Amino acid sequence: MARARVVILADTHGRLPPQVLRACRGADRIIHAGDVGSDSLLPGLEALAPVTAVAGNVDPPDRAPLRARAEVGGWRILVQHVVWEGGGPSAEVREILAREGADLVVFGHTHQPLCVEREGTVFLNPGSCGAKRFSLPLSYAEAVLDPRGLKIRILNLEHPRGSIPMAESSFPPPGGRAGG
């Protein structure tokens, strides 16, 4: 249950900007929440750090599982591409959480960066760091997980000074939150 630095990606759609690749070097783990978009992207990431990845709606079903779990720094993590519906977790995800639990749920699909806690579970969408879509910023997340808590930064890739935080959040350790 040591401290771990995790780089969290989603919706790369076959593109990985150089600054994200640099951030992945030296990470303790990389999480990719789907819409990978390229057969070579995950093997390239696996050369840098252990990877937990899921397939998104644009990925072939054999690229990765639809749902994955990991335990990092004492945190139980659920990864699934489509999680958020109508301003909150889908009925399917609520059912999974009621049955199996998770401290952190990582997802993608909307391309909208989000970090929020609901009923003792932290939900994180790092946004998209792939090709620009919609009017949303290109972004990814970095997290530090350990038994003392969770620190998340969502980084804006489009800032003229480089990757700068567009959101920062801290959460108490598992069991130290309402519902946790």
PDB file of N, CA and C in Angstrom, residues 9 16 20-22 24-25 30 32 36 38-51:
ATOM      1  N   LEU A   9      -5.826   8.316 -18.634  1.00  0.00           N
ATOM      2  CA  LEU A   9      -6.147   8.761 -19.986  1.00  0.00           C
ATOM      3  C   LEU A   9      -7.500   8.210 -20.405  1.00  0.00           C
ATOM      4  N   LEU A  16      -1.560  10.239 -29.078  1.00  0.00           N
ATOM      5  CA  LEU A  16      -1.016  10.478 -27.745  1.00  0.00           C
ATOM      6  C   LEU A  16      -0.027  11.641 -27.833  1.00  0.00           C
ATOM      7  N   VAL A  20       1.909  14.056 -22.883  1.00  0.00           N
ATOM      8  CA  VAL A  20       1.260  12.965 -22.153  1.00  0.00           C
ATOM      9  C   VAL A  20       2.208  11.766 -22.104  1.00  0.00           C
ATOM     10  N   LEU A  21       2.860  11.486 -23.195  1.00  0.00           N
ATOM     11  CA  LEU A  21       3.844  10.408 -23.231  1.00  0.00           C
ATOM     12  C   LEU A  21       4.951  10.657 -22.205  1.00  0.00           C
ATOM     13  N   ARG A  22       5.419  11.899 -22.099  1.00  0.00           N
ATOM     14  CA  ARG A  22       6.446  12.246 -21.100  1.00  0.00           C
ATOM     15  C   ARG A  22       5.918  12.011 -19.688  1.00  0.00           C
ATOM     16  N   CYS A  24       3.767   9.851 -18.761  1.00  0.00           N
ATOM     17  CA  CYS A  24       3.630   8.412 -18.527  1.00  0.00           C
ATOM     18  C   CYS A  24       4.949   7.764 -18.116  1.00  0.00           C
ATOM     19  N   ARG A  25       6.063   8.353 -18.541  1.00  0.00           N
ATOM     20  CA  ARG A  25       7.369   7.806 -18.167  1.00  0.00           C
ATOM     21  C   ARG A  25       7.548   7.976 -16.660  1.00  0.00           C
ATOM     22  N   ILE A  30      -0.506   3.238 -15.491  1.00  0.00           N
ATOM     23  CA  ILE A  30      -1.267   4.028 -16.456  1.00  0.00           C
ATOM     24  C   ILE A  30      -2.640   3.396 -16.564  1.00  0.00           C
ATOM     25  N   HIS A  32      -6.151   3.593 -18.833  1.00  0.00           N
ATOM     26  CA  HIS A  32      -6.782   4.115 -20.050  1.00  0.00           C
ATOM     27  C   HIS A  32      -8.240   3.691 -20.029  1.00  0.00           C
ATOM     28  N   VAL A  36      -9.401   3.815 -27.220  1.00  0.00           N
ATOM     29  CA  VAL A  36      -7.958   3.800 -27.451  1.00  0.00           C
ATOM     30  C   VAL A  36      -7.672   4.228 -28.888  1.00  0.00           C
ATOM     31  N   SER A  38      -6.165   2.752 -31.497  1.00  0.00           N
ATOM     32  CA  SER A  38      -5.000   2.307 -32.257  1.00  0.00           C
ATOM     33  C   SER A  38      -4.460   1.029 -31.642  1.00  0.00           C
ATOM     34  N   ASP A  39      -4.098   0.080 -32.496  1.00  0.00           N
ATOM     35  CA  ASP A  39      -3.541  -1.175 -31.997  1.00  0.00           C
ATOM     36  C   ASP A  39      -2.174  -0.996 -31.346  1.00  0.00           C
ATOM     37  N   SER A  40      -1.439   0.043 -31.707  1.00  0.00           N
ATOM     38  CA  SER A  40      -0.084   0.214 -31.182  1.00  0.00           C
ATOM     39  C   SER A  40      -0.034   1.050 -29.894  1.00  0.00           C
ATOM     40  N   LEU A  41      -1.105   1.736 -29.547  1.00  0.00           N
ATOM     41  CA  LEU A  41      -1.056   2.654 -28.408  1.00  0.00           C
ATOM     42  C   LEU A  41      -0.858   1.926 -27.075  1.00  0.00           C
ATOM     43  N   LEU A  42      -1.652   0.897 -26.799  1.00  0.00           N
ATOM     44  CA  LEU A  42      -1.519   0.208 -25.512  1.00  0.00           C
ATOM     45  C   LEU A  42      -0.165  -0.486 -25.361  1.00  0.00           C
ATOM     46  N   PRO A  43       0.351  -1.210 -26.372  1.00  0.00           N
ATOM     47  CA  PRO A  43       1.700  -1.787 -26.214  1.00  0.00           C
ATOM     48  C   PRO A  43       2.773  -0.714 -25.962  1.00  0.00           C
ATOM     49  N   GLY A  44       2.633   0.441 -26.588  1.00  0.00           N
ATOM     50  CA  GLY A  44       3.574   1.534 -26.335  1.00  0.00           C
ATOM     51  C   GLY A  44       3.521   2.012 -24.902  1.00  0.00           C
ATOM     52  N   LEU A  45       2.312   2.110 -24.339  1.00  0.00           N
ATOM     53  CA  LEU A  45       2.165   2.510 -22.935  1.00  0.00           C
ATOM     54  C   LEU A  45       2.697   1.427 -21.996  1.00  0.00           C
ATOM     55  N   GLU A  46       2.443   0.159 -22.344  1.00  0.00           N
ATOM     56  CA  GLU A  46       2.901  -0.952 -21.502  1.00  0.00           C
ATOM     57  C   GLU A  46       4.424  -1.017 -21.413  1.00  0.00           C
ATOM     58  N   ALA A  47       5.110  -0.438 -22.383  1.00  0.00           N
ATOM     59  CA  ALA A  47       6.573  -0.382 -22.324  1.00  0.00           C
ATOM     60  C   ALA A  47       7.051   0.623 -21.282  1.00  0.00           C
ATOM     61  N   LEU A  48       6.140   1.521 -20.836  1.00  0.00           N
ATOM     62  CA  LEU A  48       6.509   2.564 -19.885  1.00  0.00           C
ATOM     63  C   LEU A  48       6.114   2.246 -18.452  1.00  0.00           C
ATOM     64  N   ALA A  49       4.979   1.552 -18.263  1.00  0.00           N
ATOM     65  CA  ALA A  49       4.459   1.261 -16.921  1.00  0.00           C
ATOM     66  C   ALA A  49       3.358   0.219 -17.057  1.00  0.00           C
ATOM     67  N   PRO A  50       2.999  -0.444 -15.960  1.00  0.00           N
ATOM     68  CA  PRO A  50       1.847  -1.347 -16.016  1.00  0.00           C
ATOM     69  C   PRO A  50       0.597  -0.574 -16.434  1.00  0.00           C
ATOM     70  N   VAL A  51      -0.233  -1.196 -17.282  1.00  0.00           N
ATOM     71  CA  VAL A  51      -1.415  -0.536 -17.832  1.00  0.00           C
ATOM     72  C   VAL A  51      -2.672  -1.304 -17.450  1.00  0.00           C
TER      73      VAL A  51
END
